[in-house]
Every structure is written in C-alpha cells, then in structure tokens.
Short mmCIF file of C-alpha atoms in Angstrom, two decimals:
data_model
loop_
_atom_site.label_atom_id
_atom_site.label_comp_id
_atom_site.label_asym_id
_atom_site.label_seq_id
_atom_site.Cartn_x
_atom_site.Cartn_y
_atom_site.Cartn_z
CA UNK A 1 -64.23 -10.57 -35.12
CA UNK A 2 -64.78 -11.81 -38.53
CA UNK A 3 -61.82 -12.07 -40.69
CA UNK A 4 -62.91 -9.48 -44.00
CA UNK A 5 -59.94 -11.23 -46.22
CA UNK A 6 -60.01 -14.92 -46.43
CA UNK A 7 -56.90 -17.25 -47.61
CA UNK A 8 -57.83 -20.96 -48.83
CA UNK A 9 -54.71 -22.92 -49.00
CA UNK A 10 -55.90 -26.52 -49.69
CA UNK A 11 -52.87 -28.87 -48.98
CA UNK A 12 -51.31 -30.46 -51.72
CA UNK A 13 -52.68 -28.04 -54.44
CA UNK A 14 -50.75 -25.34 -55.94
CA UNK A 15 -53.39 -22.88 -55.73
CA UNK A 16 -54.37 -20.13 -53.39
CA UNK A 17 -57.58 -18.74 -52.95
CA UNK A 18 -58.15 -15.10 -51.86
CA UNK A 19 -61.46 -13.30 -51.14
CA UNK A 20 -62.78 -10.32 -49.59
CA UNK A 21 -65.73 -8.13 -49.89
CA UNK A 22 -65.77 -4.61 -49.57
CA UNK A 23 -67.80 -1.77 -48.65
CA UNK A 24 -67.65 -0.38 -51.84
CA UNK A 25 -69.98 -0.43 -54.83
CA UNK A 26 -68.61 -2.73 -57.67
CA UNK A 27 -67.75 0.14 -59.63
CA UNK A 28 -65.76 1.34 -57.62
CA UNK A 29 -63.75 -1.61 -56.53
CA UNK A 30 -63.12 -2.36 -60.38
CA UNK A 31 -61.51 1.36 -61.02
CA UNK A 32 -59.17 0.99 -57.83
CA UNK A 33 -57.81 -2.07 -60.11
CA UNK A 34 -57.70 -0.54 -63.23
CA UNK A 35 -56.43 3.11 -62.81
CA UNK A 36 -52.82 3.56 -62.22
CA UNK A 37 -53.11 6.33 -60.53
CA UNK A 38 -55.46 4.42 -58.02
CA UNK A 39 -52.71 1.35 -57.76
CA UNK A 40 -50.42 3.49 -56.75
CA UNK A 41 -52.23 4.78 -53.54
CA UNK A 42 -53.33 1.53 -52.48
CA UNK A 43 -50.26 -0.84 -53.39
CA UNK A 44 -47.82 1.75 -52.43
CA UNK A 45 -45.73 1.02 -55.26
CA UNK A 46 -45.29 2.87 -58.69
CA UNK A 47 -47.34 2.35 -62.02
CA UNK A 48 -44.07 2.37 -64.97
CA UNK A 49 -47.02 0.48 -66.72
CA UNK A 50 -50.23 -0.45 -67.21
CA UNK A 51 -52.03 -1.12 -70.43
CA UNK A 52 -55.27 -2.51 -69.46
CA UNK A 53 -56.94 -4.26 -72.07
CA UNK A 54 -57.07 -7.46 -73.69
CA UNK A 55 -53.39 -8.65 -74.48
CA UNK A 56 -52.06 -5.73 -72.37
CA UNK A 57 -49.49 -5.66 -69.44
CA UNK A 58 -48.63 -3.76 -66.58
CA UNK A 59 -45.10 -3.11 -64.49
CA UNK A 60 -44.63 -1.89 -61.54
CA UNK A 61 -41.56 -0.64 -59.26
CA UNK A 62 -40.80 0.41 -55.59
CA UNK A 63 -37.51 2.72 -54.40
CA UNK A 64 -36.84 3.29 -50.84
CA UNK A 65 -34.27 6.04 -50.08
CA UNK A 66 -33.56 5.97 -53.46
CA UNK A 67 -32.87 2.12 -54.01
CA UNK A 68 -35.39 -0.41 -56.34
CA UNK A 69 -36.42 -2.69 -53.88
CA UNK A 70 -39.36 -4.20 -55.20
CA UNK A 71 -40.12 -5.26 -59.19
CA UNK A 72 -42.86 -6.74 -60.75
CA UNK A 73 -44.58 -7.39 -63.77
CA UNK A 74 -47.21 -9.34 -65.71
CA UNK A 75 -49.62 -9.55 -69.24
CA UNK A 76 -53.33 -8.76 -68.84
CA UNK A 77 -54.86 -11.96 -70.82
CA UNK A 78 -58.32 -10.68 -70.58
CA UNK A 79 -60.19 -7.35 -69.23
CA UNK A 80 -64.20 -7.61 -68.73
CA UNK A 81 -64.98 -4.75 -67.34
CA UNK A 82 -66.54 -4.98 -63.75
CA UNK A 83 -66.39 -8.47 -64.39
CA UNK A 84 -63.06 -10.36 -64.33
CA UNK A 85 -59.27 -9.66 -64.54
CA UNK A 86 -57.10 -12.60 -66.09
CA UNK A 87 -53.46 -11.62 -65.95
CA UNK A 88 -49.93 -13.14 -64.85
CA UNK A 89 -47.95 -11.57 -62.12
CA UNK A 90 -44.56 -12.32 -61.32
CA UNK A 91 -42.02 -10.86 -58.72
CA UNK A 92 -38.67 -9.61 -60.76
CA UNK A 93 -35.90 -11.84 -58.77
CA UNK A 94 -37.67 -13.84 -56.52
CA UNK A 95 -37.87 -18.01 -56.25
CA UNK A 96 -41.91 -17.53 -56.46
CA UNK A 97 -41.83 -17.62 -60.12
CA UNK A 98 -44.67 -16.41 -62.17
CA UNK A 99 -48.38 -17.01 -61.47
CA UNK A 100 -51.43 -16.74 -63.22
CA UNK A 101 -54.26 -14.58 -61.29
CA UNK A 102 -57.73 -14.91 -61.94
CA UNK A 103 -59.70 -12.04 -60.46
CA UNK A 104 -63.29 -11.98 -60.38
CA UNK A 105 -65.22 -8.72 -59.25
CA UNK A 106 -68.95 -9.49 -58.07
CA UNK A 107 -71.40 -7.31 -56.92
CA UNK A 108 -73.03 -7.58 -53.58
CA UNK A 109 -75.42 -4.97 -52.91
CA UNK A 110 -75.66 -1.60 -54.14
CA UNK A 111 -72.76 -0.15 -51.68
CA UNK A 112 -70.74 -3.43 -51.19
CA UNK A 113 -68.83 -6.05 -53.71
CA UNK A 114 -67.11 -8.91 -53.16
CA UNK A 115 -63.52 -9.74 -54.72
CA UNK A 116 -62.28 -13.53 -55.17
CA UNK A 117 -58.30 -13.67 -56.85
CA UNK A 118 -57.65 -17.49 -57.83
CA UNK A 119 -53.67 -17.29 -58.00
CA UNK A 120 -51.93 -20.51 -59.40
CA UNK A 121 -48.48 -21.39 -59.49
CA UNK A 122 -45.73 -23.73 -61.09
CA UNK A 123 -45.57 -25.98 -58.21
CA UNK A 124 -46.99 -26.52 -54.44
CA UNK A 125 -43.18 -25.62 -53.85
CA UNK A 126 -43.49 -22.54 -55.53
CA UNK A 127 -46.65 -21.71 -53.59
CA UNK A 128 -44.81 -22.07 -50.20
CA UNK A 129 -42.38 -19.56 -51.77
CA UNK A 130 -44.90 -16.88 -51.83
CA UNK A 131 -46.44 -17.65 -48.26
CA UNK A 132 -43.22 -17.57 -46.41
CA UNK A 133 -42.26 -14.28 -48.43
CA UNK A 134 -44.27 -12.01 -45.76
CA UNK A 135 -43.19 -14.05 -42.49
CA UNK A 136 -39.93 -13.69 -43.77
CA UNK A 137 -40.10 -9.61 -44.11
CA UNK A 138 -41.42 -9.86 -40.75
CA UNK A 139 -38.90 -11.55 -39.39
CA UNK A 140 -36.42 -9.27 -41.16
CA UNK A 141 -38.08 -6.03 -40.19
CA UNK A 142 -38.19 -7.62 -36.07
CA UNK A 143 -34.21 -7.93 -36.66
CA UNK A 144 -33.79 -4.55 -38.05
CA UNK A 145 -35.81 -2.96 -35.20
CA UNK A 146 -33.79 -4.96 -32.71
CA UNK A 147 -30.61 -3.37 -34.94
CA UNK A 148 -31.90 -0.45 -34.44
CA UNK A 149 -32.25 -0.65 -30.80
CA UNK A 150 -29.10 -2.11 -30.20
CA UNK A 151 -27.57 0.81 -31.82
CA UNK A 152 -29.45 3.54 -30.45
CA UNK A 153 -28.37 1.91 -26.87
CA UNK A 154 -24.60 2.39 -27.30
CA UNK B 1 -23.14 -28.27 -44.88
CA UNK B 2 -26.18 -29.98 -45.29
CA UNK B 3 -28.80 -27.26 -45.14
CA UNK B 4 -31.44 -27.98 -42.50
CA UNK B 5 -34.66 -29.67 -43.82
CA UNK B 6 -37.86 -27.67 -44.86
CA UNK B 7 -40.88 -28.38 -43.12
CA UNK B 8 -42.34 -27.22 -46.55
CA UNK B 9 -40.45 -29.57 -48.78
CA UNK B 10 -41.14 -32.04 -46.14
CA UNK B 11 -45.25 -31.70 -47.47
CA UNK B 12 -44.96 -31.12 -50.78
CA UNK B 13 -44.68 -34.88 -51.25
CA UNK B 14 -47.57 -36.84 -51.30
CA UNK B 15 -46.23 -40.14 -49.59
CA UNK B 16 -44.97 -37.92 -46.90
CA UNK B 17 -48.65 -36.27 -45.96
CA UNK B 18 -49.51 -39.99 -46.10
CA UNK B 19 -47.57 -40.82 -43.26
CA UNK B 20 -48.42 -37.96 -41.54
CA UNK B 21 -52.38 -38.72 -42.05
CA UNK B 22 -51.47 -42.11 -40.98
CA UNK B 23 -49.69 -41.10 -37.59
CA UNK B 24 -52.14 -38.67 -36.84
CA UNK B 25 -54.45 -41.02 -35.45
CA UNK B 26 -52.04 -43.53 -33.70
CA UNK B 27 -48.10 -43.94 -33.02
CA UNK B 28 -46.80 -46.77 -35.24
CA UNK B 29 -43.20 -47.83 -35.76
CA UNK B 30 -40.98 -48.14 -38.91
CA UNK B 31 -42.72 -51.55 -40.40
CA UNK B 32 -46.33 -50.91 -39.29
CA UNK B 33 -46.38 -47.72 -41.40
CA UNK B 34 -43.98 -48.94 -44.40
CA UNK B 35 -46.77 -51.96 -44.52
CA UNK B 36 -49.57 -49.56 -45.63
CA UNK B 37 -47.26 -48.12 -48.82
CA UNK B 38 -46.46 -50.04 -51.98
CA UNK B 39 -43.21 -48.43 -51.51
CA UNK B 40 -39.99 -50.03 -51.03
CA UNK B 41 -39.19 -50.43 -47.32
CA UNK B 42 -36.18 -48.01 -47.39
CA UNK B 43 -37.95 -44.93 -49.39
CA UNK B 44 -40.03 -45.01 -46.63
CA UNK B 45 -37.45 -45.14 -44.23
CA UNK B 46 -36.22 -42.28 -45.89
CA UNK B 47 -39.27 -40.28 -45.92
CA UNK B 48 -39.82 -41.13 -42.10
CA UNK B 49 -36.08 -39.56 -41.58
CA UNK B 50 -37.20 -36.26 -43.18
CA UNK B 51 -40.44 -35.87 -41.47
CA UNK B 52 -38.36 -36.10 -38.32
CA UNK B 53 -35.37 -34.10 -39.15
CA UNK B 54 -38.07 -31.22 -39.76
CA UNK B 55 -39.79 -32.09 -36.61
CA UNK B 56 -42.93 -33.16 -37.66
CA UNK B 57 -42.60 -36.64 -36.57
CA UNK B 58 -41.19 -37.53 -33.11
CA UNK B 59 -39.19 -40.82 -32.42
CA UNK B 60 -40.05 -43.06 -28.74
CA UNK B 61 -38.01 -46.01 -27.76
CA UNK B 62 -40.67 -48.70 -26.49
CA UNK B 63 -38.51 -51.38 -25.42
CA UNK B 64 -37.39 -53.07 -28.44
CA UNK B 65 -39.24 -50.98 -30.89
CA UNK B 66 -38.93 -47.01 -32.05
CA UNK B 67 -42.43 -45.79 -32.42
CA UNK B 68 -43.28 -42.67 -34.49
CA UNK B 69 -45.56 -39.74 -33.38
CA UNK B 70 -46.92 -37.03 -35.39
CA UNK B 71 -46.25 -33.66 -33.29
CA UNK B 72 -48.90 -31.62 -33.78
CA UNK B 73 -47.31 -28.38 -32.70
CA UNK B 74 -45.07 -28.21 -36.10
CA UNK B 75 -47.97 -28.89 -37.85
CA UNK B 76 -49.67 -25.67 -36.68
CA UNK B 77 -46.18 -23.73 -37.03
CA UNK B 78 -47.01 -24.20 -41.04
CA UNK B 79 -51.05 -23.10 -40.53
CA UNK B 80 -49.25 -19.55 -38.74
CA UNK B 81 -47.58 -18.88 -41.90
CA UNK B 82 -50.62 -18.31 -43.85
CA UNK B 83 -51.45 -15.68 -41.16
CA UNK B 84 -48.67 -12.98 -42.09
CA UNK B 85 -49.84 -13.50 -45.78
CA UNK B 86 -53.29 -12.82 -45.37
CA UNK B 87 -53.13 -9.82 -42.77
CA UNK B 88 -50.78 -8.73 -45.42
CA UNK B 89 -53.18 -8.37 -48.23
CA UNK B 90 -55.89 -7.48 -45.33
CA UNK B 91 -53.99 -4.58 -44.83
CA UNK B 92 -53.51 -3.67 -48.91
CA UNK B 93 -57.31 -4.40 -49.15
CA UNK B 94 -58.30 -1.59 -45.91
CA UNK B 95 -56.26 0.71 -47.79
CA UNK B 96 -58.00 0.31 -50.98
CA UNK B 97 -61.26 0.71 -49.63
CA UNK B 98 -60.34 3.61 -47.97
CA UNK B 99 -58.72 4.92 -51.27
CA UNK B 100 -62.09 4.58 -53.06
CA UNK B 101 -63.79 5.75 -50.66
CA UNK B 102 -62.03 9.29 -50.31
CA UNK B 103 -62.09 9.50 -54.21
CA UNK B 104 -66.08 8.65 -54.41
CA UNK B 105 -66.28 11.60 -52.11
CA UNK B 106 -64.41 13.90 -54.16
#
C-alpha cells in the first residue's frame, strides 16, 4: 500500500519534512487550516485562539476528564491564502522547544491537493524530542492498558 | 546514577555517525578507526565507548585485538521511531479529509 503521509528525516539535519496529498480540492484543504471551528474537529483539541492573518497567533488547549493535558501555542508570521502558512508552534511544557513550520498548500487537480509542512527546530536534539514524543505515548498508553487489565483481573 | 546513554544523543554528533559510516562497511579496532580522525586518540576512544554503551557498536576479542562492529539492528530501532510519528499525523490527516469532506457536502 502506498504510504499517503510521508516523513523525511535526513540525518544530521534539524529539519523534518512532512507531506501528504489529499482528496480534497485546495480550497478546501486551506479552510480545514484556517477555521477554528474546523481545527477543532480534526486536531481534537480546542481553538482558545486563532487570529489568522499576518502577525497573528493561535492557542490551543486539550482537557480530559476535566484535566489540561495538552497546551500549545504559536505566531502566524505570514498568511497567503491557499498558498502558504508560516507560523511557530511550540508545545507548552515540553523539552521539544519551539519550531518554525512552513506550510505550503498546492493544488493537484481539481478534487485533490497536496500539503508539504517544513518544521525546523533548535537543534537535531530537539528534533529527536519531538519523534520520540508519540512512541513514548504509545508506550505509555500499552502500560496503562496492561494497568488496566491487571486491575480488572483481581 | 549515571542515566543510561541515548541512542539519540549518541547521533547527534557528527564524529560519532563517522564512525558508524566507517564500521558499516568493515569491523576495525580502536587504532584503525582513531587513524581516519584528526581527533585526539582518547576523544575517540570516548566516542567509541558511547556508541557501544547505546548498543550501536559491538565489541569482539580477536586474539590480541578488540575489533568494533556496527550492529545494524539498533540502527533500525531509531528508523521505527519515525513510524509512530508519521502514522500519527496519518491518522490527524484521514480525519481532516474526512472533516472536509462531510462539510463540502453540507
């Protein structure tokens, strides 16, 4: 099967490369990025903010039962719209640090578009941060479910 | 307690990937490899005891000698933590484009 997202991690560069087209037209593709309302359903987290315009920035928040468990925030450098994105992103208490995110919206064909996010950050260190962050939760969430298991035994 | 070493701090520095780039083509011991680095002999002593602490080098006793290997199984340990990250934002991207495309049909 072909992989739809791609992740270019060169070694020794500080840089990630993400792309992925979509079967969506490019319209479409830029709103989901630039409507809070629209973030919300697809990142699963909560808009507090989003001013989307040049010199602009954005926060965003997740609770679970109750609890913030996830915080970030950034400032939009640029908006072009259906174009490009340039903005910073950075994860409230976590050793990633903050990034700088280049987005660039293209259109394919009519129907589908194609989405390329150039993310760098502080250090190759840093970088290595932010790819262990979702083996880690995985690891985590296979402990709690063996928690879980072990409890629900007794 | 020393904390264990990170296979990740163990690449971030450039002599290091060297030495790995170097071993991954033939076994060499201590000398052989410290004579293709300007380096002073012990840095790269010490940069050979990192790489194995972490596992990506392996140590073999050849009579007199200790030769180092490059073990390619750590090395593909790193390339499977890319993996969770990208079917990650695989699965963020499905649920955009399923997003968009219930609110075109609206």
């Amino acid at each position: 099967m072909v992989q739809k997202t791609k992740i270019k991690a060169e070694e020794g560069k500080q840089e990630l490369i993400i792309t992925r087209e979509f079967d969506l037209p490019l319209d479409l593709l830029f709103k989901a990025y630039t409507e809070a309302e629209l973030i919300e359903q697809w990142m699963g987290t909560k808009v507090i903010k989003l001013e989307n315009k040049n010199h602009g920035s954005y926060q965003f928040e997740t609770s679970y039962n109750g609890n913030v468990v996830f915080k970030a925030n950034g400032t939009i450098h640029e908006v072009l719209h259906n174009k490009k994105i340039t903005r910073t992103f950075e994860i409230e208490n976590m050793p990633i640090g903050v990034q700088l995110e280049f987005l660039e919206f293209e259109k394919l064909t009519e129907n589908t578009s194609k989405l390329t996010i150039q993310i760098i950050y502080k250090s190759e260190k840093h970088r290595a941060e932010q790819l262990k962050l979702p083996f880690a939760n995985g690891l985590n969430m296979a402990h709690n479910r063996l928690q879980e298991i072990l409890i629900n035994s007794k | 307690m020393e904390l264990r070493r990170d296979v990740f701090q163990a690449i971030a520095d450039p002599t290091r990937r060297a030495i790995l780039l170097l071993l991954a083509s033939q076994s060499l011991t201590a000398g052989a490899i410290a004579s293709n680095f300007d380096t002073a002999r012990p840095t790269v002593s010490k940069h050979l005891q990192i790489l194995t602490e972490c596992e990506l080098l392996k140590q073999e006793q050849q009579g007199r000698e200790i030769y180092y290997h490059f073990n390619p199984n750590k090395m593909k340990e790193i390339a499977d933590y890319i993996e969770p990250f990208r079917q990650m934002w695989d699965i963020k991207f499905n649920k955009l484009e399923a997003v968009m495309k219930k609110y075109k049909n609206k």
